[in-house]
Amino acid sequence: MAKKSKAFSELLRLQKMSQGSQKLLKSFEKKLREKSLPFKEIVVSPSGEVKMSEVLEDFVEPYRESPETKESMRRLLTLGTIAWNLALSPESKRQGMIDRVFNKDLLNGDEKLKAEIQGLIEELIARKNRYFSENRRMIVDFELKELGNDYHISVASTLSPEFSESEFDFKVGDSVIVKQGVLDPDFGTDIGGWQGRIVTIERQSNLIGIVTIERHSNLIGIEWDSITLKNIPSSVIDQCEVENLDWTQMCLSSTDVELTQPRDTEEDVAAIIEQIESNIVGAI
């Protein structure tokens, strides 16, 4: 059995923090899932696939508490989901994603807690790679309900990938620019000229368990570069916060973008995101 970690207990403590900090934690959880999974459609019980609810439950089983509360189970499943999806992301991208958990306002500068939480995430990633390496499905979301003296878990996930990145027109890490006339899928505004890096690619026909879509294009997840992020109007960022949307990235069709040269580094992106998030916290 896995030793109960102080880091996990501290995660429960985070929910007692101010409303603004709780909002950041929930926003991060959603943001990380969306960054890993820029999908417009998902599946819950696809035929011919193992039940991901059972997989997720097996994945976190060694870390379950006794006695257990619904809240402690929900937090464990959330942490397990984050680690599972990180294990499926490129290793070079993981640390940047993990770093966003450790917002200095969220953890109050607690470096010891930061180290313990990171250690627990890395432990779960290692467990994923050791015991669940053949399962490449990503977890989009889960629902936890009490059922008598136990819990019922429902999991929404992607289907098993059938094609490698080499079979797509683009690859993860490519810098792209949005073509003129392309509209923001959420707000309907023109985003032509926005630039960023591809963080995920998915074949459209993989997304739906009942209906197969012809492969005319691919869905790509784009993380905006620092220059684009600086120029996003504060009113748009505020609206994203209100609607719980991720303003750092967007899912578009591969036909909406074209290759371009990078204008900055990933470190520049992380720095501007931290600056904008600090401004958001300060305004709360």
XYZ file of N, CA and C in Angstrom:
852
model
N 0.840 -1.201 0.000
C 0.000 0.000 0.000
C 0.874 1.251 0.000
N 0.394 2.277 -0.683
C 1.161 3.512 -0.733
C 1.021 4.266 0.584
N 2.083 4.859 0.996
C 2.086 5.640 2.223
C 1.280 6.910 2.019
N 0.418 7.215 2.969
C -0.371 8.436 2.877
C 0.559 9.636 2.906
N 0.410 10.503 1.932
C 1.316 11.636 1.801
C 0.746 12.887 2.454
N 1.627 13.636 3.090
C 1.213 14.917 3.652
C 0.719 15.829 2.544
N 1.327 15.685 1.365
C 0.946 16.546 0.244
C -0.523 16.386 -0.099
N -1.019 15.142 -0.086
C -2.425 14.936 -0.414
C -3.318 15.534 0.662
N -2.928 15.381 1.921
C -3.699 15.982 3.008
C -3.731 17.495 2.867
N -2.613 18.059 2.427
C -2.554 19.501 2.247
C -3.450 19.946 1.100
N -3.651 19.078 0.114
C -4.559 19.430 -0.977
C -5.969 19.657 -0.442
N -6.366 18.854 0.539
C -7.676 19.041 1.145
C -7.757 20.390 1.857
N -6.617 20.788 2.439
C -6.591 22.073 3.146
C -6.796 23.237 2.192
N -6.369 23.065 0.933
C -6.467 24.154 -0.031
C -7.904 24.610 -0.243
N -8.860 23.700 -0.099
C -10.243 24.060 -0.357
C -10.789 25.036 0.681
N -10.090 25.155 1.821
C -10.531 26.064 2.865
C -9.958 27.467 2.670
N -9.193 27.663 1.630
C -8.579 28.959 1.394
C -9.612 29.924 0.834
N -9.183 31.154 0.535
C -10.103 32.185 0.076
C -10.787 31.788 -1.215
N -11.914 32.438 -1.502
C -12.673 32.123 -2.710
C -11.834 32.343 -3.959
N -11.013 33.383 -3.951
C -10.175 33.649 -5.113
C -9.175 32.542 -5.369
N -8.542 32.036 -4.311
C -7.575 30.960 -4.479
C -8.250 29.667 -4.909
N -9.431 29.395 -4.361
C -10.153 28.200 -4.784
C -10.482 28.281 -6.267
N -10.839 29.471 -6.723
C -11.167 29.658 -8.135
C -9.953 29.359 -9.006
N -8.773 29.758 -8.558
C -7.556 29.475 -9.320
C -7.278 27.983 -9.380
N -7.488 27.291 -8.259
C -7.242 25.850 -8.248
C -8.175 25.134 -9.216
N -9.462 25.470 -9.156
C -10.421 24.835 -10.059
C -10.119 25.202 -11.505
N -9.728 26.454 -11.721
C -9.390 26.890 -13.073
C -8.200 26.113 -13.608
N -7.203 25.864 -12.737
C -6.035 25.106 -13.188
C -6.423 23.688 -13.574
N -7.238 23.043 -12.732
C -7.636 21.670 -13.024
C -8.314 21.595 -14.385
N -9.217 22.540 -14.655
C -9.925 22.556 -15.937
C -8.971 22.907 -17.067
N -8.086 23.865 -16.800
C -7.137 24.305 -17.823
C -6.208 23.175 -18.234
N -5.712 22.425 -17.261
C -4.792 21.338 -17.573
C -5.480 20.258 -18.383
N -6.711 19.945 -18.014
C -7.441 18.951 -18.793
C -7.649 19.436 -20.219
N -8.039 20.713 -20.380
C -8.297 21.223 -21.722
C -7.012 21.344 -22.524
N -5.904 21.650 -21.844
C -4.633 21.747 -22.557
C -4.223 20.391 -23.102
N -4.487 19.373 -22.328
C -4.167 18.030 -22.789
C -5.191 17.503 -23.771
N -6.419 18.034 -23.700
C -7.523 17.449 -24.452
C -8.340 18.499 -25.191
N -7.871 19.002 -26.298
C -8.636 20.013 -27.012
C -9.695 19.369 -27.904
N -10.648 18.665 -27.296
C -11.628 17.934 -28.072
C -13.001 18.571 -27.955
N -13.738 18.572 -29.049
C -15.087 19.106 -29.035
C -16.105 18.034 -28.659
N -15.743 16.755 -28.821
C -16.658 15.674 -28.488
C -15.889 14.585 -27.748
N -16.563 13.945 -26.792
C -15.920 12.936 -25.966
C -16.812 11.707 -25.880
N -16.318 10.648 -25.251
C -17.101 9.429 -25.077
C -17.088 9.036 -23.610
N -18.170 8.395 -23.167
C -18.262 7.947 -21.781
C -18.199 6.429 -21.699
N -18.959 5.729 -22.544
C -18.956 4.262 -22.533
C -18.847 3.724 -23.955
N -17.722 3.926 -24.631
C -17.577 3.445 -26.009
C -17.518 1.925 -26.064
N -18.171 1.344 -27.067
C -18.152 -0.109 -27.197
C -16.759 -0.576 -27.593
N -16.367 -1.739 -27.073
C -15.074 -2.309 -27.418
C -13.911 -1.733 -26.651
N -14.163 -0.830 -25.718
C -13.095 -0.215 -24.932
C -13.296 -0.557 -23.456
N -12.199 -0.660 -22.715
C -12.277 -0.885 -21.282
C -12.934 0.329 -20.627
N -13.670 0.120 -19.529
C -14.317 1.225 -18.836
C -13.265 2.065 -18.124
N -13.185 3.337 -18.503
C -12.177 4.199 -17.894
C -12.496 4.505 -16.438
N -13.760 4.376 -16.040
C -14.089 4.573 -14.627
C -13.404 3.505 -13.777
N -13.374 2.276 -14.282
C -12.700 1.192 -13.563
C -11.187 1.387 -13.580
N -10.678 1.875 -14.710
C -9.239 2.117 -14.820
C -8.801 3.196 -13.836
N -9.544 4.302 -13.788
C -9.185 5.399 -12.888
C -9.265 4.949 -11.433
N -10.281 4.169 -11.110
C -10.419 3.682 -9.737
C -9.248 2.775 -9.361
N -8.839 1.903 -10.274
C -7.678 1.042 -10.017
C -6.400 1.869 -9.889
N -6.309 2.921 -10.686
C -5.117 3.768 -10.710
C -4.870 4.432 -9.356
N -5.934 4.924 -8.719
C -5.770 5.659 -7.457
C -5.971 4.775 -6.227
N -6.329 3.519 -6.413
C -6.677 2.626 -5.299
C -5.656 2.625 -4.159
N -4.344 2.547 -4.426
C -3.377 2.500 -3.314
C -3.358 3.753 -2.452
N -3.979 4.833 -2.930
C -3.911 6.103 -2.210
C -5.217 6.446 -1.492
N -6.194 5.564 -1.544
C -7.470 5.846 -0.897
C -7.310 5.840 0.622
N -8.037 6.753 1.269
C -7.947 6.892 2.714
C -8.965 6.012 3.421
N -8.715 5.742 4.673
C -9.663 5.004 5.505
C -9.646 5.625 6.902
N -10.753 6.195 7.369
C -12.035 6.324 6.670
C -11.943 7.342 5.531
N -12.883 7.246 4.600
C -12.846 8.064 3.393
C -14.094 8.926 3.298
N -13.923 10.167 2.866
C -15.055 11.056 2.630
C -15.202 11.288 1.130
N -16.361 11.778 0.746
C -16.586 12.065 -0.669
C -15.600 13.115 -1.157
N -15.321 14.104 -0.305
C -14.406 15.174 -0.717
C -12.984 14.656 -0.876
N -12.539 13.794 0.036
C -11.181 13.255 -0.094
C -11.064 12.386 -1.343
N -12.128 11.648 -1.668
C -12.118 10.821 -2.872
C -12.107 11.696 -4.116
N -12.887 12.779 -4.095
C -12.922 13.681 -5.253
C -11.558 14.308 -5.496
N -10.897 14.718 -4.429
C -9.572 15.317 -4.569
C -8.562 14.295 -5.094
N -8.671 13.075 -4.622
C -7.765 12.028 -5.093
C -7.984 11.753 -6.577
N -9.246 11.690 -7.002
C -9.543 11.461 -8.417
C -9.054 12.625 -9.277
N -9.174 13.843 -8.750
C -8.686 15.008 -9.486
C -7.178 14.938 -9.665
N -6.484 14.626 -8.575
C -5.029 14.514 -8.650
C -4.630 13.372 -9.582
N -5.364 12.261 -9.506
C -5.083 11.136 -10.388
C -5.296 11.485 -11.843
N -6.358 12.255 -12.133
C -6.634 12.681 -13.508
C -5.520 13.562 -14.042
N -5.074 14.510 -13.214
C -3.989 15.403 -13.618
C -2.731 14.602 -13.944
N -2.361 13.680 -13.048
C -1.149 12.880 -13.256
C -1.288 11.967 -14.473
N -2.454 11.375 -14.648
C -2.691 10.479 -15.792
C -2.473 11.216 -17.110
N -3.081 12.391 -17.239
C -2.958 13.151 -18.485
C -1.547 13.695 -18.691
N -0.882 14.064 -17.598
C 0.505 14.513 -17.710
C 1.393 13.393 -18.231
N 1.124 12.173 -17.795
C 1.924 11.027 -18.239
C 1.787 10.801 -19.739
N 0.663 11.236 -20.316
C 0.430 11.072 -21.747
C 0.932 12.252 -22.564
N 1.293 13.336 -21.899
C 1.785 14.519 -22.600
C 3.285 14.393 -22.834
N 3.840 15.160 -23.785
C 5.287 15.105 -24.018
C 6.051 15.430 -22.738
N 7.085 14.660 -22.449
C 7.830 14.847 -21.200
C 8.398 16.254 -21.088
N 8.776 16.830 -22.227
C 9.359 18.174 -22.216
C 8.351 19.238 -21.800
N 7.051 18.914 -21.873
C 6.009 19.886 -21.542
C 5.516 19.749 -20.104
N 5.837 18.627 -19.461
C 5.217 18.334 -18.166
C 5.543 19.353 -17.086
N 6.824 19.715 -16.963
C 7.213 20.588 -15.872
C 6.524 21.940 -15.968
N 6.394 22.453 -17.192
C 5.709 23.729 -17.360
C 4.266 23.659 -16.896
N 3.611 22.531 -17.174
C 2.231 22.346 -16.731
C 2.157 22.227 -15.213
N 3.094 21.454 -14.642
C 3.109 21.283 -13.187
C 3.368 22.617 -12.494
N 4.246 23.429 -13.065
C 4.602 24.700 -12.439
C 3.389 25.598 -12.236
N 2.383 25.435 -13.094
C 1.206 26.291 -12.967
C 0.356 25.936 -11.757
N 0.587 24.757 -11.204
C -0.089 24.414 -9.952
C 0.449 25.286 -8.837
N 1.745 25.592 -8.936
C 2.429 26.207 -7.817
C 2.422 27.726 -7.906
N 1.265 28.276 -8.176
C 1.108 29.723 -8.140
C 1.426 30.205 -6.728
N 2.275 31.201 -6.616
C 2.739 31.618 -5.283
C 1.592 32.087 -4.394
N 0.524 32.632 -5.009
C -0.609 33.067 -4.205
C -1.426 31.873 -3.734
N -1.470 30.822 -4.556
C -2.242 29.637 -4.206
C -1.606 28.877 -3.052
N -0.282 28.728 -3.079
C 0.410 27.955 -2.051
C 1.047 28.831 -0.980
N 0.816 30.133 -1.055
C 1.357 31.055 -0.058
C 2.870 30.937 0.086
N 3.563 30.650 -1.011
C 5.013 30.562 -0.985
C 5.552 29.379 -0.214
N 4.729 28.374 0.032
C 5.139 27.198 0.809
C 5.955 26.264 -0.079
N 7.278 26.414 -0.054
C 8.146 25.610 -0.914
C 8.139 24.136 -0.518
N 7.988 23.860 0.777
C 7.954 22.466 1.223
C 6.714 21.764 0.686
N 5.579 22.460 0.756
C 4.343 21.890 0.223
C 4.452 21.704 -1.284
N 5.046 22.682 -1.945
C 5.245 22.582 -3.392
C 6.039 21.330 -3.747
N 7.117 21.089 -3.016
C 7.967 19.931 -3.297
C 7.220 18.624 -3.051
N 6.399 18.583 -1.993
C 5.681 17.352 -1.679
C 4.580 17.071 -2.694
N 3.879 18.115 -3.132
C 2.834 17.910 -4.135
C 3.451 17.450 -5.446
N 4.569 18.082 -5.834
C 5.230 17.663 -7.067
C 5.697 16.216 -6.951
N 6.215 15.844 -5.783
C 6.660 14.470 -5.595
C 5.525 13.472 -5.750
N 4.343 13.837 -5.240
C 3.193 12.950 -5.351
C 2.726 12.839 -6.801
N 2.721 13.959 -7.519
C 2.344 13.928 -8.933
C 3.308 13.040 -9.711
N 4.603 13.191 -9.445
C 5.599 12.380 -10.151
C 5.455 10.899 -9.804
N 5.074 10.616 -8.557
C 4.869 9.226 -8.147
C 3.702 8.606 -8.915
N 2.645 9.382 -9.097
C 1.487 8.893 -9.843
C 1.806 8.734 -11.327
N 2.608 9.647 -11.867
C 3.021 9.521 -13.266
C 3.813 8.232 -13.457
N 4.706 7.947 -12.517
C 5.496 6.711 -12.595
C 4.595 5.483 -12.514
N 3.561 5.555 -11.683
C 2.617 4.436 -11.576
C 1.875 4.242 -12.896
N 1.480 5.355 -13.516
C 0.800 5.267 -14.824
C 1.709 4.589 -15.838
N 2.950 5.019 -15.911
C 3.878 4.481 -16.909
C 4.229 3.017 -16.647
N 4.215 2.619 -15.379
C 4.605 1.242 -15.048
C 3.466 0.242 -15.235
N 2.274 0.619 -14.776
C 1.183 -0.358 -14.744
C 0.090 -0.122 -15.793
N 0.060 1.059 -16.389
C -1.008 1.378 -17.338
C -0.441 1.943 -18.639
N 0.764 1.547 -19.000
C 1.463 2.160 -20.134
C 0.756 1.945 -21.467
N 0.008 0.851 -21.614
C -0.642 0.568 -22.890
C -1.936 1.353 -23.076
N -2.442 1.931 -22.015
C -3.679 2.709 -22.105
C -3.330 4.151 -22.452
N -3.665 4.581 -23.668
C -3.325 5.921 -24.145
C -4.528 6.856 -24.165
N -5.618 6.429 -23.561
C -6.809 7.283 -23.530
C -6.631 8.384 -22.492
N -7.059 9.579 -22.842
C -6.962 10.700 -21.922
C -8.295 10.914 -21.212
N -8.221 11.347 -19.977
C -9.412 11.572 -19.159
C -9.841 13.026 -19.297
N -11.064 13.231 -19.767
C -11.581 14.580 -19.953
C -12.205 15.103 -18.665
N -13.007 14.269 -18.013
C -13.672 14.693 -16.780
C -14.225 13.461 -16.070
N -14.635 13.656 -14.836
C -15.259 12.562 -14.095
C -16.377 13.112 -13.224
N -17.264 12.223 -12.810
C -18.348 12.582 -11.896
C -18.367 11.554 -10.777
N -18.453 12.025 -9.555
C -18.440 11.148 -8.381
C -19.761 11.285 -7.636
N -20.459 10.165 -7.447
C -21.723 10.169 -6.716
C -21.697 9.095 -5.635
N -22.338 9.413 -4.501
C -22.434 8.438 -3.421
C -23.446 7.361 -3.784
N -23.112 6.118 -3.509
C -23.987 4.984 -3.786
C -23.924 4.050 -2.581
N -24.866 4.239 -1.653
C -24.835 3.472 -0.414
C -23.615 3.838 0.402
N -22.818 2.832 0.738
C -21.596 3.073 1.498
C -20.378 3.238 0.607
N -20.602 3.297 -0.692
C -19.495 3.420 -1.636
C -19.771 4.578 -2.583
N -18.946 4.689 -3.635
C -19.086 5.764 -4.606
C -19.179 5.195 -6.012
N -19.933 5.908 -6.849
C -20.025 5.542 -8.263
C -19.269 6.585 -9.071
N -18.352 6.127 -9.907
C -17.523 7.029 -10.703
C -17.893 6.907 -12.176
N -18.191 8.033 -12.805
C -18.402 8.091 -14.251
C -17.250 8.885 -14.847
N -16.684 8.393 -15.936
C -15.524 9.046 -16.547
C -15.776 9.299 -18.029
N -15.520 10.518 -18.460
C -15.546 10.863 -19.883
C -14.106 10.882 -20.371
N -13.847 10.224 -21.498
C -12.473 10.116 -21.988
C -12.454 10.117 -23.505
N -11.249 10.125 -24.055
C -11.098 9.967 -25.495
C -11.023 8.483 -25.819
N -11.142 8.166 -27.099
C -10.922 6.799 -27.542
C -9.433 6.547 -27.688
N -9.056 5.295 -27.799
C -7.644 4.956 -27.982
C -7.129 5.557 -29.285
N -5.976 6.229 -29.266
C -5.426 6.809 -30.497
C -5.035 5.726 -31.488
N -5.304 5.968 -32.756
C -4.995 4.992 -33.798
C -3.834 5.425 -34.684
N -3.457 6.697 -34.562
C -2.422 7.206 -35.442
C -1.400 8.011 -34.643
N -0.155 7.947 -35.043
C 0.897 8.717 -34.379
C 0.927 10.122 -34.946
N 1.646 11.015 -34.238
C 1.717 12.397 -34.688
C 2.347 12.522 -36.065
N 3.196 11.566 -36.440
C 3.894 11.654 -37.722
C 2.945 11.576 -38.899
N 1.713 11.131 -38.675
C 0.763 10.987 -39.757
C -0.059 12.249 -39.977
N 0.195 13.277 -39.183
C -0.556 14.506 -39.318
C 0.254 15.549 -40.087
N -0.452 16.578 -40.550
C 0.210 17.646 -41.291
C 1.111 18.478 -40.388
N 0.762 18.582 -39.124
C 1.547 19.341 -38.160
C 2.076 18.395 -37.087
N 3.016 18.894 -36.306
C 3.504 18.115 -35.165
C 3.526 19.000 -33.931
N 3.466 18.369 -32.766
C 3.503 19.106 -31.509
C 4.795 19.913 -31.429
N 4.669 21.174 -31.025
C 5.822 22.063 -30.928
C 5.936 23.030 -32.084
N 5.229 22.756 -33.199
C 5.266 23.665 -34.345
C 4.666 25.015 -33.974
N 5.270 26.088 -34.492
C 4.691 27.419 -34.338
C 3.738 27.665 -35.500
N 2.556 28.171 -35.193
C 1.546 28.396 -36.226
C 0.934 29.776 -36.064
N 0.358 30.269 -37.154
C -0.360 31.536 -37.150
C -1.766 31.285 -37.663
N -2.751 31.899 -37.034
C -4.142 31.721 -37.435
C -4.402 32.511 -38.713
N -5.070 31.890 -39.656
C -5.362 32.531 -40.937
C -6.365 33.670 -40.757
N -6.284 34.655 -41.641
C -7.195 35.786 -41.587
C -8.634 35.322 -41.800
N -9.534 35.914 -41.026
C -10.949 35.589 -41.164
C -11.433 34.480 -40.259
N -10.511 33.803 -39.556
C -10.913 32.741 -38.629
C -11.495 33.381 -37.368
N -12.608 32.839 -36.887
C -13.294 33.410 -35.735
C -13.071 32.585 -34.474
N -13.027 33.294 -33.350
C -12.966 32.636 -32.046
C -14.224 31.784 -31.888
N -14.093 30.475 -31.632
C -15.275 29.609 -31.531
C -16.189 29.944 -30.361
N -15.682 30.669 -29.363
C -16.500 31.020 -28.201
C -17.159 32.386 -28.325
N -16.410 33.377 -28.836
C -16.916 34.747 -28.861
C -17.231 35.271 -30.259
N -16.812 34.543 -31.296
C -17.125 34.955 -32.655
C -16.325 36.132 -33.169
N -15.238 36.497 -32.490
C -14.400 37.607 -32.934
C -13.275 37.102 -33.829
N -12.791 37.974 -34.707
C -11.727 37.607 -35.650
C -10.407 37.445 -34.893
N -9.785 36.270 -35.019
C -8.506 36.021 -34.350
C -7.392 35.803 -35.372
N -7.621 36.233 -36.601
C -6.601 36.109 -37.631
C -5.318 36.807 -37.224
N -4.173 36.150 -37.396
C -2.891 36.730 -37.020
C -2.400 36.308 -35.654
N -3.251 35.696 -34.841
C -2.798 35.217 -33.535
C -1.799 34.082 -33.756
N -0.780 34.026 -32.899
C 0.252 33.005 -33.063
C 0.465 32.212 -31.776
N 0.922 30.979 -31.940
C 1.200 30.133 -30.786
C 1.865 28.838 -31.197
N 1.952 27.928 -30.256
C 2.585 26.625 -30.507
C 1.565 25.503 -30.357
N 1.689 24.487 -31.192
C 0.804 23.329 -31.104
C 1.210 22.487 -29.895
N 0.249 22.202 -29.029
C 0.523 21.372 -27.855
C -0.128 19.998 -27.954
N -1.165 19.877 -28.775
C -1.805 18.572 -28.971
C -2.415 18.499 -30.364
N -2.508 17.290 -30.888
C -3.120 17.037 -32.191
C -4.014 15.813 -32.055
N -5.195 15.862 -32.656
C -6.083 14.700 -32.602
C -6.830 14.537 -33.917
N -6.860 13.325 -34.397
C -7.600 13.003 -35.608
C -9.085 13.073 -35.299
N -9.858 13.794 -36.095
C -11.256 14.030 -35.784
C -12.074 12.755 -35.713
N -11.772 11.783 -36.537
C -12.584 10.574 -36.540
C -12.397 9.741 -35.280
N -11.422 10.113 -34.435
C -11.225 9.403 -33.166
C -12.162 9.899 -32.072
N -12.855 10.994 -32.309
C -13.514 11.684 -31.217
C -14.912 11.186 -30.897
N -15.568 10.524 -31.826
C -16.955 10.161 -31.617
C -17.124 8.657 -31.705
N -17.791 8.074 -30.726
C -17.943 6.634 -30.713
C -19.052 6.127 -31.603
N -20.031 6.961 -31.932
C -21.180 6.516 -32.705
C -21.070 6.943 -34.162
N -20.691 8.179 -34.404
C -20.605 8.701 -35.764
C -19.147 8.911 -36.135
N -18.741 8.457 -37.295
C -17.377 8.651 -37.775
C -17.333 9.860 -38.693
N -16.409 10.791 -38.401
C -16.257 11.986 -39.220
C -15.163 11.750 -40.243
N -15.396 12.134 -41.486
C -14.379 11.998 -42.522
C -13.172 12.847 -42.150
N -11.991 12.395 -42.495
C -10.769 13.111 -42.135
C -10.443 14.176 -43.175
N -11.070 15.345 -43.021
C -10.742 16.476 -43.874
C -9.753 17.408 -43.169
N -9.702 17.325 -41.856
C -8.794 18.160 -41.078
C -8.597 17.503 -39.724
N -7.654 18.048 -38.957
C -7.381 17.554 -37.616
C -7.685 18.645 -36.605
N -7.951 18.254 -35.380
C -8.130 19.215 -34.304
C -6.786 19.430 -33.628
N -6.400 20.680 -33.471
C -5.122 20.980 -32.837
C -5.335 21.934 -31.670
N -4.609 21.677 -30.594
C -4.633 22.562 -29.442
C -3.456 23.516 -29.531
N -3.729 24.808 -29.457
C -2.692 25.832 -29.613
C -2.547 26.622 -28.319
N -1.327 26.689 -27.797
C -1.032 27.583 -26.675
C -0.490 28.873 -27.264
N -1.148 29.989 -26.963
C -0.746 31.274 -27.544
C 0.645 31.679 -27.085
N 1.390 32.361 -27.968
C 2.717 32.830 -27.580
C 2.585 34.085 -26.730
N 3.704 34.544 -26.173
C 3.664 35.653 -25.215
C 3.184 36.951 -25.850
N 3.503 37.163 -27.122
C 3.094 38.400 -27.797
C 1.586 38.426 -27.987
N 1.018 37.300 -28.404
C -0.436 37.222 -28.541
C -1.111 37.411 -27.190
N -0.580 36.755 -26.154
C -1.181 36.860 -24.825
C -1.171 38.299 -24.315
N -0.076 39.011 -24.577
C 0.012 40.409 -24.139
C -1.051 41.271 -24.794
N -1.440 40.910 -26.016
C -2.366 41.731 -26.790
C -3.825 41.309 -26.674
N -4.098 40.250 -25.908
C -5.495 39.886 -25.685
C -6.118 40.943 -24.775
N -7.207 41.576 -25.186
C -7.829 42.614 -24.355
C -8.198 42.079 -22.975
N -8.012 42.914 -21.971
C -8.334 42.483 -20.608
C -9.806 42.123 -20.476
N -10.657 42.779 -21.284
C -12.088 42.472 -21.234
C -12.362 41.044 -21.686
N -11.567 40.562 -22.655
C -11.728 39.190 -23.135
C -11.282 38.202 -22.058
N -10.145 38.504 -21.416
C -9.662 37.634 -20.337
C -10.668 37.598 -19.193
N -11.232 38.767 -18.859
C -12.238 38.819 -17.795
C -13.449 37.960 -18.149
N -13.878 38.036 -19.414
C -15.026 37.248 -19.846
C -14.722 35.751 -19.783
N -13.490 35.390 -20.149
C -13.075 33.985 -20.053
C -13.122 33.506 -18.609
N -12.677 34.355 -17.692
C -12.702 33.982 -16.283
C -14.133 33.779 -15.801
N -15.027 34.667 -16.233
C -16.431 34.563 -15.834
C -17.047 33.270 -16.352
N -16.723 32.917 -17.602
C -17.311 31.733 -18.233
C -16.458 30.482 -18.038
N -15.396 30.618 -17.234
C -14.514 29.481 -16.936
C -13.896 28.897 -18.202
N -13.456 29.785 -19.103
C -12.782 29.383 -20.336
C -11.282 29.617 -20.200
N -10.503 28.873 -20.937
C -9.044 28.985 -20.878
C -8.566 29.996 -21.909
N -8.042 31.135 -21.437
C -7.594 32.174 -22.361
C -6.163 31.951 -22.837
N -5.460 30.954 -22.314
C -4.074 30.706 -22.728
C -3.976 29.839 -23.973
N -5.059 29.158 -24.339
C -5.001 28.247 -25.481
C -6.361 28.122 -26.142
N -6.377 27.489 -27.314
C -7.620 27.325 -28.060
C -7.527 26.090 -28.937
N -8.671 25.476 -29.201
C -8.751 24.327 -30.100
C -9.284 24.797 -31.449
N -8.535 24.545 -32.510
C -8.934 24.946 -33.858
C -8.726 23.794 -34.830
N -9.318 23.917 -36.005
C -9.071 22.949 -37.071
C -7.712 23.237 -37.691
N -7.050 22.193 -38.162
C -5.744 22.384 -38.803
C -5.851 23.235 -40.063
N -7.050 23.333 -40.631
C -7.235 24.166 -41.826
C -7.306 25.651 -41.478
N -7.381 25.969 -40.176
C -7.478 27.367 -39.741
C -6.120 28.022 -39.532
N -5.033 27.227 -39.596
C -3.712 27.767 -39.281
C -2.694 27.362 -40.330
N -1.539 28.019 -40.287
C -0.420 27.643 -41.142
C 0.871 27.830 -40.366
N 1.922 27.137 -40.803
C 3.199 27.196 -40.104
C 3.816 28.581 -40.179
N 4.548 28.955 -39.128
C 5.262 30.222 -39.099
C 6.493 30.055 -38.216
N 7.306 31.097 -38.118
C 8.492 31.061 -37.270
C 8.138 31.492 -35.847
N 8.725 30.861 -34.825
C 8.440 31.267 -33.443
C 8.941 32.675 -33.163
N 8.215 33.384 -32.295
C 8.582 34.761 -31.951
C 9.124 34.882 -30.532
N 9.066 33.791 -29.767
C 9.512 33.850 -28.379
C 9.891 32.453 -27.919
N 10.062 32.293 -26.614
C 10.386 30.984 -26.039
C 9.246 30.541 -25.122
N 9.266 29.275 -24.735
C 8.251 28.773 -23.811
C 8.378 29.450 -22.449
N 9.604 29.843 -22.105
C 9.807 30.557 -20.838
C 9.106 31.915 -20.879
N 9.133 32.574 -22.046
C 8.433 33.852 -22.196
C 6.934 33.671 -21.984
N 6.406 32.576 -22.523
C 4.975 32.292 -22.378
C 4.619 32.085 -20.909
N 5.412 31.272 -20.212
C 5.146 30.999 -18.795
C 5.190 32.284 -17.971
N 6.129 33.169 -18.304
C 6.284 34.413 -17.549
C 5.081 35.331 -17.724
N 4.600 35.479 -18.963
C 3.472 36.387 -19.192
C 2.191 35.815 -18.609
N 2.046 34.474 -18.640
C 0.860 33.859 -18.032
C 0.855 34.114 -16.528
N 2.024 33.961 -15.898
C 2.113 34.215 -14.453
C 1.776 35.667 -14.140
N 2.256 36.590 -14.992
C 1.985 38.012 -14.774
C 0.489 38.305 -14.877
N -0.158 37.764 -15.908
C -1.587 38.007 -16.096
C -2.393 37.385 -14.961
N -2.024 36.167 -14.549
C -2.744 35.508 -13.456
C -2.581 36.274 -12.148
N -1.393 36.867 -11.941
C -1.175 37.674 -10.737
C -2.083 38.898 -10.744
N -2.262 39.495 -11.928
C -3.156 40.647 -12.053
C -4.598 40.253 -11.755
N -4.974 39.040 -12.192
C -6.331 38.555 -11.933
C -6.547 38.376 -10.436
N -5.558 37.765 -9.761
C -5.656 37.554 -8.317
C -5.732 38.889 -7.591
N -4.934 39.851 -8.048
C -4.928 41.154 -7.405
C -6.243 41.896 -7.535
N -6.992 41.566 -8.604
C -8.262 42.246 -8.840
C -9.418 41.616 -8.082
N -9.173 40.405 -7.515
C -10.255 39.706 -6.800
C -10.526 40.370 -5.452
